[in-house]
PDB file of C-alpha atoms in Angstrom:
ATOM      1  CA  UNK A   6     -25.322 -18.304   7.002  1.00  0.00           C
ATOM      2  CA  UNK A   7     -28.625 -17.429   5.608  1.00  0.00           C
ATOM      3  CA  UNK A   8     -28.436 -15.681   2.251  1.00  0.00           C
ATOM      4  CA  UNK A   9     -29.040 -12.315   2.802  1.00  0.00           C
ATOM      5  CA  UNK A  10     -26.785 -12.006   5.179  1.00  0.00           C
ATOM      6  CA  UNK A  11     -23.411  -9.706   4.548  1.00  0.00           C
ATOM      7  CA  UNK A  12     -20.644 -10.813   6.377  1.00  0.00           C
ATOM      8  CA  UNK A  13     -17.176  -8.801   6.236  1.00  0.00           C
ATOM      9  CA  UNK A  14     -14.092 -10.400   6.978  1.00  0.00           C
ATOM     10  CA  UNK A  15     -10.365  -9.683   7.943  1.00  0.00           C
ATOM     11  CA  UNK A  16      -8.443 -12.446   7.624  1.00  0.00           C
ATOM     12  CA  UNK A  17      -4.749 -11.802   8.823  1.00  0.00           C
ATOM     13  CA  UNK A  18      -1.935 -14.577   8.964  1.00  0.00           C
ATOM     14  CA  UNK A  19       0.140 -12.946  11.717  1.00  0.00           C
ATOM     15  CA  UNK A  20      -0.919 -11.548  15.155  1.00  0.00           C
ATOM     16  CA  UNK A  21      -2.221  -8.249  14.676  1.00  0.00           C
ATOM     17  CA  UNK A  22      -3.233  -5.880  12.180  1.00  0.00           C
ATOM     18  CA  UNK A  23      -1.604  -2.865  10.737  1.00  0.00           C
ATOM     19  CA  UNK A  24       2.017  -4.018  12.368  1.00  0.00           C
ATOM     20  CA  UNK A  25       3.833  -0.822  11.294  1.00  0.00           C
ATOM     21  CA  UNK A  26       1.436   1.573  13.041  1.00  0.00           C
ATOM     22  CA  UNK A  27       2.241  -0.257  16.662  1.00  0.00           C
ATOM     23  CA  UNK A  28       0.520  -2.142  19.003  1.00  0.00           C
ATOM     24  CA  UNK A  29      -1.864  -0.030  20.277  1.00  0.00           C
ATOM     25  CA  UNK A  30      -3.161   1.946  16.944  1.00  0.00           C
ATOM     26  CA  UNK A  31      -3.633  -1.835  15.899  1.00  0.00           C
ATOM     27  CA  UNK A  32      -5.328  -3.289  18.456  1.00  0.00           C
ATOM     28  CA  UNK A  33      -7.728   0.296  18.087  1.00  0.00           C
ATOM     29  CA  UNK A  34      -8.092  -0.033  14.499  1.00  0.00           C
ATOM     30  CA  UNK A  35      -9.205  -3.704  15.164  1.00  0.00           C
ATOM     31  CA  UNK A  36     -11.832  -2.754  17.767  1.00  0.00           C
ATOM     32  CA  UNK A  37     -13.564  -0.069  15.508  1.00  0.00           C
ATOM     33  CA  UNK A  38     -13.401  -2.378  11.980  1.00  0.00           C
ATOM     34  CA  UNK A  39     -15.408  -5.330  15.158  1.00  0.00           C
ATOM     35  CA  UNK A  40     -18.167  -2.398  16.130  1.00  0.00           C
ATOM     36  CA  UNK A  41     -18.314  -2.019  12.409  1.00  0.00           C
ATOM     37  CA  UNK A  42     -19.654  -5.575  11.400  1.00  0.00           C
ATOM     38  CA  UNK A  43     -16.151  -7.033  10.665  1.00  0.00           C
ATOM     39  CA  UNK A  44     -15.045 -10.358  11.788  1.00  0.00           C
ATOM     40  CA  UNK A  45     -11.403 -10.008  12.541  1.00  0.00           C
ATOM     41  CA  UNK A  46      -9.746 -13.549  12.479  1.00  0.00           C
ATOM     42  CA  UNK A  47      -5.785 -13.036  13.817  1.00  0.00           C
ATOM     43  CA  UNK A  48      -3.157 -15.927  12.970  1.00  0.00           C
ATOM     44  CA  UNK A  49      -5.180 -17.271  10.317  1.00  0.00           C
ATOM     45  CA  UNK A  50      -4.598 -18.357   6.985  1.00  0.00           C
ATOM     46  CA  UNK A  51      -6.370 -18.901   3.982  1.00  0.00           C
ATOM     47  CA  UNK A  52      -6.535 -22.762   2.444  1.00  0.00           C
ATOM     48  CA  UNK A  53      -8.814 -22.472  -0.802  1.00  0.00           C
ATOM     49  CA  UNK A  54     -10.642 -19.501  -2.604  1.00  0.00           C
ATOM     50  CA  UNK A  55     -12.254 -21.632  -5.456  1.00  0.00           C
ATOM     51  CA  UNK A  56     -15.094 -20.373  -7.478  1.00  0.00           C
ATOM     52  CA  UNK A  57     -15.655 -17.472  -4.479  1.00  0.00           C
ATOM     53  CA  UNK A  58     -15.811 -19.759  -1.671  1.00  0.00           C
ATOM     54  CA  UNK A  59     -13.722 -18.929   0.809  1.00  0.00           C
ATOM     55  CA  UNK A  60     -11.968 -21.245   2.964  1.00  0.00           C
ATOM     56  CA  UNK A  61      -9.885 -20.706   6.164  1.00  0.00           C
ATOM     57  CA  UNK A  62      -7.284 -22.324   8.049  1.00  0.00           C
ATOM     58  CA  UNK A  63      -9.373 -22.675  11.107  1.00  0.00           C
ATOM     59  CA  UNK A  64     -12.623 -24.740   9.141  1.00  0.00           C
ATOM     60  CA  UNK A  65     -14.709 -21.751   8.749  1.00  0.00           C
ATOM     61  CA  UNK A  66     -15.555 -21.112   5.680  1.00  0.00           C
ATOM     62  CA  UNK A  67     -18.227 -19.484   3.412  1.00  0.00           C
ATOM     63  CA  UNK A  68     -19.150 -17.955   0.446  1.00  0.00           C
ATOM     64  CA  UNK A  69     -17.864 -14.509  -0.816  1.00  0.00           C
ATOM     65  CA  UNK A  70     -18.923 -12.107  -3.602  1.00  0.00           C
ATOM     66  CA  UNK A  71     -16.627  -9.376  -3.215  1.00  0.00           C
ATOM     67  CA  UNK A  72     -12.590 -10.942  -2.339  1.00  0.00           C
ATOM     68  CA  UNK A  73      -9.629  -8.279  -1.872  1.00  0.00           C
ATOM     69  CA  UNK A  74      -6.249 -10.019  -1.453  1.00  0.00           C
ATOM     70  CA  UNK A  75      -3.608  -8.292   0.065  1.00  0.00           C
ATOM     71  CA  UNK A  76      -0.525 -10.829  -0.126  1.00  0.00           C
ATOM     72  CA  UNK A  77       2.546  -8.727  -0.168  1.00  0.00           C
ATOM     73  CA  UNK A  78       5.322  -7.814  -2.365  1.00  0.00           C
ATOM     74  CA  UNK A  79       7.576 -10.113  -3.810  1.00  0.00           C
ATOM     75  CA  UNK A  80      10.393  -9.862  -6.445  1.00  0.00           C
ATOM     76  CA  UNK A  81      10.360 -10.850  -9.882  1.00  0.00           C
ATOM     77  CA  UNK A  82      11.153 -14.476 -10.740  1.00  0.00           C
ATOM     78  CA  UNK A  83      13.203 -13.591 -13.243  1.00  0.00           C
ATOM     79  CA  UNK A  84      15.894 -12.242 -11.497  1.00  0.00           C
ATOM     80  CA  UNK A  85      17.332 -15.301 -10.620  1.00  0.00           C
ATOM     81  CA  UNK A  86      18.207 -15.988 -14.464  1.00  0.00           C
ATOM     82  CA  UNK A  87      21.218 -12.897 -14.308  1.00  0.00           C
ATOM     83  CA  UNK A  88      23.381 -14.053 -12.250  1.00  0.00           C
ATOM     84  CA  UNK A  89      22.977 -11.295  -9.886  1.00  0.00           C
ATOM     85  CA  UNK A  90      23.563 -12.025  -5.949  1.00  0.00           C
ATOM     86  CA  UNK A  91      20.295 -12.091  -4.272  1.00  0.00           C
ATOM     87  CA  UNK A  92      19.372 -12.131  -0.792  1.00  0.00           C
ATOM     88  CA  UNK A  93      17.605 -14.468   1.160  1.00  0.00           C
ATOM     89  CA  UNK A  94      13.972 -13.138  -0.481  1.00  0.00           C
ATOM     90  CA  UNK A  95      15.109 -12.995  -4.213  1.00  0.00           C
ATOM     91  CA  UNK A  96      15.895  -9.442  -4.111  1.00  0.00           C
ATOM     92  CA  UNK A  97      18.731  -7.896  -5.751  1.00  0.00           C
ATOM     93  CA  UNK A  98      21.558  -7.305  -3.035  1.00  0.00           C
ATOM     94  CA  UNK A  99      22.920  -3.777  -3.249  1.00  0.00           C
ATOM     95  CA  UNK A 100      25.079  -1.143  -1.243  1.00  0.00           C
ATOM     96  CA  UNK A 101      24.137   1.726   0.005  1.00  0.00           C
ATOM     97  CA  UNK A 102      24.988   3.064  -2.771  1.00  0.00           C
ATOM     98  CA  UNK A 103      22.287   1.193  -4.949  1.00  0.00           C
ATOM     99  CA  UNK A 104      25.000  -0.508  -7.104  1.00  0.00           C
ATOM    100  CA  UNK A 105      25.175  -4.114  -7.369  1.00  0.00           C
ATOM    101  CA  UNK A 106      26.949  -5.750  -4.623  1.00  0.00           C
ATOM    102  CA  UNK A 107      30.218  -7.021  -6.296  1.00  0.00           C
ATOM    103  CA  UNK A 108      29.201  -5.147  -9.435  1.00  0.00           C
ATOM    104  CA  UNK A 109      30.376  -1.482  -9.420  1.00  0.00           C
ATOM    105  CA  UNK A 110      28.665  -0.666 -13.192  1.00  0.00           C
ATOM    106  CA  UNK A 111      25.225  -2.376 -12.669  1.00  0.00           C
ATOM    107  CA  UNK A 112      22.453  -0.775 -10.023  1.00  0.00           C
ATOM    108  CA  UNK A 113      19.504  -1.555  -8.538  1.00  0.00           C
ATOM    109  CA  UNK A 114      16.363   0.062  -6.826  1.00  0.00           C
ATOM    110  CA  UNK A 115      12.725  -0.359  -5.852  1.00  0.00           C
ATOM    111  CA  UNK A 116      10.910  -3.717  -4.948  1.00  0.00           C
ATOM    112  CA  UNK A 117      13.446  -5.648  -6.778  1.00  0.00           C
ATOM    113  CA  UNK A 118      16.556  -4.271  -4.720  1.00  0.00           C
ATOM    114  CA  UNK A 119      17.448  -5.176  -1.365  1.00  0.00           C
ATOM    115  CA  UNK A 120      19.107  -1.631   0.026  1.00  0.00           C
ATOM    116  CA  UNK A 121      19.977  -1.164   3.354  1.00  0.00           C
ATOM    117  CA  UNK A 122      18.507   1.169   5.595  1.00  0.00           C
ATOM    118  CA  UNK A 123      21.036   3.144   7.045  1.00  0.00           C
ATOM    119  CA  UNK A 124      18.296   5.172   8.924  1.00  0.00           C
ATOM    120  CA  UNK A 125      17.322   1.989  10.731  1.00  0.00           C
ATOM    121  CA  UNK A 126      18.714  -0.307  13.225  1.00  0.00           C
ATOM    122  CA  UNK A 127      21.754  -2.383  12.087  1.00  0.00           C
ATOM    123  CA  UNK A 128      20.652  -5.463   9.349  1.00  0.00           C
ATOM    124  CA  UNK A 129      17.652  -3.196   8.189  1.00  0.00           C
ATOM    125  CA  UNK A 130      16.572  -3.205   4.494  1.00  0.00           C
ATOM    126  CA  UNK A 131      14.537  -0.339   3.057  1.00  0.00           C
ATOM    127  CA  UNK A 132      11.150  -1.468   2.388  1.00  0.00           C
ATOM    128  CA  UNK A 133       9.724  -2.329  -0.980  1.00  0.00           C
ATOM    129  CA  UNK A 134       7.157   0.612  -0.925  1.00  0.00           C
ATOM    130  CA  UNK A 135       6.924   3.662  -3.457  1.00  0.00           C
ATOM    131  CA  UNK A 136       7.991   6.441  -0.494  1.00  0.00           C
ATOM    132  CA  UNK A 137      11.701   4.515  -0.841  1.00  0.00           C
ATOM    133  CA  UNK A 138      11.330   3.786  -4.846  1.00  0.00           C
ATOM    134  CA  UNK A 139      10.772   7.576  -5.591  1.00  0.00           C
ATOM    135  CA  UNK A 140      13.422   8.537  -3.466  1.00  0.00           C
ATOM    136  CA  UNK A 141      16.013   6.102  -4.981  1.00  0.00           C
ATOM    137  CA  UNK A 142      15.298   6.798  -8.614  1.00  0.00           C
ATOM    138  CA  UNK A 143      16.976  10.363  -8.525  1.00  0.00           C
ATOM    139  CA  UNK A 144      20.069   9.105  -6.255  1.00  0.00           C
ATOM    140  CA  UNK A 145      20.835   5.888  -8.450  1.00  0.00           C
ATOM    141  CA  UNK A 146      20.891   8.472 -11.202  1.00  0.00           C
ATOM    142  CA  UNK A 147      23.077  10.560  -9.382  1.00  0.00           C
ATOM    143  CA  UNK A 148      25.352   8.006  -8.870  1.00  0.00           C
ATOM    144  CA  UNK A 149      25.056   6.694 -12.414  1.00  0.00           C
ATOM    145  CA  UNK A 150      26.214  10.531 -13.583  1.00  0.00           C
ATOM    146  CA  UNK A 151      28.863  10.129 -10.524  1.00  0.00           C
ATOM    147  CA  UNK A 152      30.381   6.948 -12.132  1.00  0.00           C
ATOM    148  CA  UNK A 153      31.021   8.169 -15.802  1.00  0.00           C
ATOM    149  CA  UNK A 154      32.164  11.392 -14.313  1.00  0.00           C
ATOM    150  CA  UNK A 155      34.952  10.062 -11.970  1.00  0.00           C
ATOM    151  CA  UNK A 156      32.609  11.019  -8.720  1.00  0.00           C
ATOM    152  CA  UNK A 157      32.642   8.993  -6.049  1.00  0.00           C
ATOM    153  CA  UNK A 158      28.576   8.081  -5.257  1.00  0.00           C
ATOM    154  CA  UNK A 159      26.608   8.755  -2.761  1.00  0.00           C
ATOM    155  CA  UNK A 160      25.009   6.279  -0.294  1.00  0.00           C
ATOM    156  CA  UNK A 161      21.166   6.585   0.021  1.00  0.00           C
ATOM    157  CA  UNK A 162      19.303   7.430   2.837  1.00  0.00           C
ATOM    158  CA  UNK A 163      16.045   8.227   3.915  1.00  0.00           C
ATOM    159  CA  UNK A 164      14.554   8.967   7.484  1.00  0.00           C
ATOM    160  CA  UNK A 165      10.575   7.231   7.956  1.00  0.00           C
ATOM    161  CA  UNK A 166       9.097  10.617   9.277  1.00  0.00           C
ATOM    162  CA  UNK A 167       5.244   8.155   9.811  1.00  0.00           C
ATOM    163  CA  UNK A 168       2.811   6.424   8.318  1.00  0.00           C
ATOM    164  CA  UNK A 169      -0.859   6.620   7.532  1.00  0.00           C
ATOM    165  CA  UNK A 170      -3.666   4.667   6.934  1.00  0.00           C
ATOM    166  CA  UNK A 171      -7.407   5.787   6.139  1.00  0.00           C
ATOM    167  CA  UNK A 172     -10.327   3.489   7.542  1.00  0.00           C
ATOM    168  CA  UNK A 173     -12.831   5.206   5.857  1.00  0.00           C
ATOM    169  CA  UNK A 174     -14.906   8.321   5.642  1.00  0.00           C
ATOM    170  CA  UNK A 175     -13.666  10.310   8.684  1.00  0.00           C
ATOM    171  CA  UNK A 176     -11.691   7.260  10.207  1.00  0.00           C
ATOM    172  CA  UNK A 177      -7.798   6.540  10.397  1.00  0.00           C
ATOM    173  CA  UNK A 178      -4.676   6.462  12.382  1.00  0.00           C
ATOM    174  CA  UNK A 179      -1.040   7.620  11.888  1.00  0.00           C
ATOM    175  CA  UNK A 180       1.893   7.634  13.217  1.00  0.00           C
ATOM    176  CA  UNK A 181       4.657  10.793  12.686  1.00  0.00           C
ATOM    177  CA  UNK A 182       8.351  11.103  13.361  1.00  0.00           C
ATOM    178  CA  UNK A 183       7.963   7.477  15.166  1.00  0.00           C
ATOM    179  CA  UNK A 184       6.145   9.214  18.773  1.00  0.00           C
ATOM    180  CA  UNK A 185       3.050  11.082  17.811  1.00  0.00           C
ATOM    181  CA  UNK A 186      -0.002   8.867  16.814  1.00  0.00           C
ATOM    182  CA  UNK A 187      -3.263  10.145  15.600  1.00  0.00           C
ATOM    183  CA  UNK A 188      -6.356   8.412  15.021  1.00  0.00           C
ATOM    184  CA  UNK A 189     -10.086   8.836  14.611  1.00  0.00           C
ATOM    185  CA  UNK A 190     -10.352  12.451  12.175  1.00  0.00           C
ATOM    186  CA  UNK A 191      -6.875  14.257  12.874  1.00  0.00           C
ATOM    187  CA  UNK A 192      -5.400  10.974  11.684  1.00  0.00           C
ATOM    188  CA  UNK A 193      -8.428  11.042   8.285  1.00  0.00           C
ATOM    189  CA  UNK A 194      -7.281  14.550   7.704  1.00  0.00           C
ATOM    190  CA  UNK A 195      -3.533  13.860   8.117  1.00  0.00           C
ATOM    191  CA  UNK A 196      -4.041  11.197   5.380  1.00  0.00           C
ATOM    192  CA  UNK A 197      -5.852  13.425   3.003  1.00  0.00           C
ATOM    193  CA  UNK A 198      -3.404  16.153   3.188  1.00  0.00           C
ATOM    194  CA  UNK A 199       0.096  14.048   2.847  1.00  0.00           C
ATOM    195  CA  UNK A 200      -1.784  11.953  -0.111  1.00  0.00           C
ATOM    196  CA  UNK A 201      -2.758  15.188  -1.803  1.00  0.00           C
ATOM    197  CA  UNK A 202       0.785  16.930  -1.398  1.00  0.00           C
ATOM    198  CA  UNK A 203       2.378  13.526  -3.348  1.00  0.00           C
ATOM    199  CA  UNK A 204      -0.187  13.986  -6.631  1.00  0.00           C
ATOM    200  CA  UNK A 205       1.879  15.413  -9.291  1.00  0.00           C
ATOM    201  CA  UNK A 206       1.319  18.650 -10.953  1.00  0.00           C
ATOM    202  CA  UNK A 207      -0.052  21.850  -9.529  1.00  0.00           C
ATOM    203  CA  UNK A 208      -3.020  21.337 -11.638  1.00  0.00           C
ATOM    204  CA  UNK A 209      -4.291  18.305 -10.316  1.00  0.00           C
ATOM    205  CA  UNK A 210      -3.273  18.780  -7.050  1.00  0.00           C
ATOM    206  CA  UNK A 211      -5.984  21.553  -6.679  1.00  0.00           C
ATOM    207  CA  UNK A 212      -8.372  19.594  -8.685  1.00  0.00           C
ATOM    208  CA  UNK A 213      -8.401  17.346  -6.236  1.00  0.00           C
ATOM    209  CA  UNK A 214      -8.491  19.577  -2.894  1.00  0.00           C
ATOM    210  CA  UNK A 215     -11.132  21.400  -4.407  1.00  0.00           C
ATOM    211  CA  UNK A 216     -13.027  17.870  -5.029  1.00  0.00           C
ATOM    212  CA  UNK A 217     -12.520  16.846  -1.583  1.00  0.00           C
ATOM    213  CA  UNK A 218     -13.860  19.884  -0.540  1.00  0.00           C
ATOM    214  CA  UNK A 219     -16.769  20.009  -2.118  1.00  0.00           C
ATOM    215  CA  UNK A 220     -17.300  16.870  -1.466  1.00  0.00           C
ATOM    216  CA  UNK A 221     -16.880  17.378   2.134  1.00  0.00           C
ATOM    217  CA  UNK A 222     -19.716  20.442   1.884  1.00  0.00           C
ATOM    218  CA  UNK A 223     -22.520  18.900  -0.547  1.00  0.00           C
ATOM    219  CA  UNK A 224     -24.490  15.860  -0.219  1.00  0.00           C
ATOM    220  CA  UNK A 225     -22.832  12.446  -2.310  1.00  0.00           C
ATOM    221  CA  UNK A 226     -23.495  12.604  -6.289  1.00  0.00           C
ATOM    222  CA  UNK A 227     -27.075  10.339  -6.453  1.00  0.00           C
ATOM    223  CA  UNK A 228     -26.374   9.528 -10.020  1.00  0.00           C
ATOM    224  CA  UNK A 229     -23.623   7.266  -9.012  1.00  0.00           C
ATOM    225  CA  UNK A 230     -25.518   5.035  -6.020  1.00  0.00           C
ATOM    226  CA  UNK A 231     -26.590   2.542  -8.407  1.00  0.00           C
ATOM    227  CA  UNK A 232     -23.150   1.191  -8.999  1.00  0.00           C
ATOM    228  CA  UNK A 233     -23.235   0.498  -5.407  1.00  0.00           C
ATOM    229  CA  UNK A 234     -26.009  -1.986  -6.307  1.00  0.00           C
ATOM    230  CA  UNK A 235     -24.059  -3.905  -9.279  1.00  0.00           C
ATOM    231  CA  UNK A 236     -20.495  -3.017  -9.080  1.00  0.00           C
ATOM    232  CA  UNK A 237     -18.973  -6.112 -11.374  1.00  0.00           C
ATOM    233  CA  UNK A 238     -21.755  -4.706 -14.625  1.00  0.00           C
ATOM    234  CA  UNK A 239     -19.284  -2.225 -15.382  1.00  0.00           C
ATOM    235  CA  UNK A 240     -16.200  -4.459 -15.385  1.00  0.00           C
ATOM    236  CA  UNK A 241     -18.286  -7.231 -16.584  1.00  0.00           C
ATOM    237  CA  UNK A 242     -19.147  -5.204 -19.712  1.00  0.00           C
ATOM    238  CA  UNK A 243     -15.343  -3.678 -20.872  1.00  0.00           C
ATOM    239  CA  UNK A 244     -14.127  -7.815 -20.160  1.00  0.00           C
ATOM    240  CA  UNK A 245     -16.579  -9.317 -22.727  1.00  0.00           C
ATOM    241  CA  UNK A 246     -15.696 -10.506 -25.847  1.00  0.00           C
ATOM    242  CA  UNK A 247     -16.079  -7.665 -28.702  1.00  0.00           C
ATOM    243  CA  UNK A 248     -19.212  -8.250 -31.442  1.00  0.00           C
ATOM    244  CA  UNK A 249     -17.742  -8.871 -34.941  1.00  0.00           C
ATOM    245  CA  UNK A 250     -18.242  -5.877 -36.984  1.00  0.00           C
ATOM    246  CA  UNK A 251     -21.007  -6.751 -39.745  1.00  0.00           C
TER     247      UNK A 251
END
């Protein structure tokens, strides 16, 4: 590869991108990332990234300057040093409920917990994402009120309504209530608006409407184009070593 060249990968271990948006908004999203310059490499993994050179499971390799690495969610180590049963991942297993299973006075929720999905099929777990975490913080509470009060708790569940994904400026896809899928700019705007309604605060959720808007309307803020040329100098700079004080 000659040196000025820019080469963009997607390098995916399992057979298609995007799984939870379904077959078909994957394979879509796939063929507009390939008219975009991106070399989409399915059931492949990654065997070495040292010193920014990149190499795959298949022999191709090169190097990289810029390296995103999306691996997952996993639970903390450390929970296997309480004694707490944990399912076949390392996550804390819990009832519906969110207590402990076998522990009616301990709880769990979030990435760490293993919860069942009672809106899914039969076996399901919630997923370790923040649209179950925020839900389950206000029902473990809840419960924990329920417990000292006598009360009997109350199971949690929670009903996917979609999901969303932005591909850039103008681009995405989504999927609502499990049936209707968007993609292209409905699915962009879709994104915008259900990422807007989650920022906290009144305040800030119009300070950022009204920056979208704008920035929708006027032409892109030239003063900030040259970070596009250098973008490590700035995190470069705030990780070097501070200048003794003389």
């Amino acid at each position: 590869m000659a040196p000025d060249a820019i080469a963009r990968w997607l390098v995916e271990a399992v057979g298609r991108i995007l799984p939870e948006m379904g077959a078909d908004l994957g394979v879509w999203t796939m063929e507009k990332l390939q008219a975009r310059g991106v070399e989409v490499y399915l059931e492949t993994s990654m065997e070495s990234c040292v010193d920014q050179h990149v190499v795959l499971a298949n022999g191709v390799a090169t190097d990289a300057s810029t390296i995103v690495w999306t691996g997952g969610v996993r639970p903390n180590p450390a929970l296997a040093h309480f004694g707490l049963p944990l399912g076949p991942r390392g996550h804390v297993d819990t009832l519906p409920t969110l207590q402990v299973r076998g522990l009616d006075q301990v709880w769990a929720a979030g990435d760490n917990a293993q919860v069942p999905d009672l809106a899914g099929e039969e076996g399901a777990w919630c997923p370790p994402n923040a649209q179950h975490a925020v839900r389950q913080a206000p029902v473990l509470a809840d419960n924990v009120l329920a417990a000292l009060r006598g009360r009997a708790p109350e199971e949690y569940r929670h009903k996917n309504l979609g999901a969303v994904a932005g591909l850039g400026l103008h681009k995405g896809v989504a999927i609502l209530f499990g049936k209707v899928r968007l993609k292209g700019r409905p699915a962009w705007w879709f994104h915008r608006l259900y990422h807007g309604s989650r920022v906290p605060t009144l305040n800030r959720k119009i300070r950022v409407f009204v920056d979208w808007i704008l920035a929708s309307l006027l032409k892109r803020e030239t003063v900030g184009l040259i970070e596009l040329e250098h973008p490590r100098d700035p995190f470069t700079e705030a990780a070097a070593p501070s200048r003794s004080r003389t």
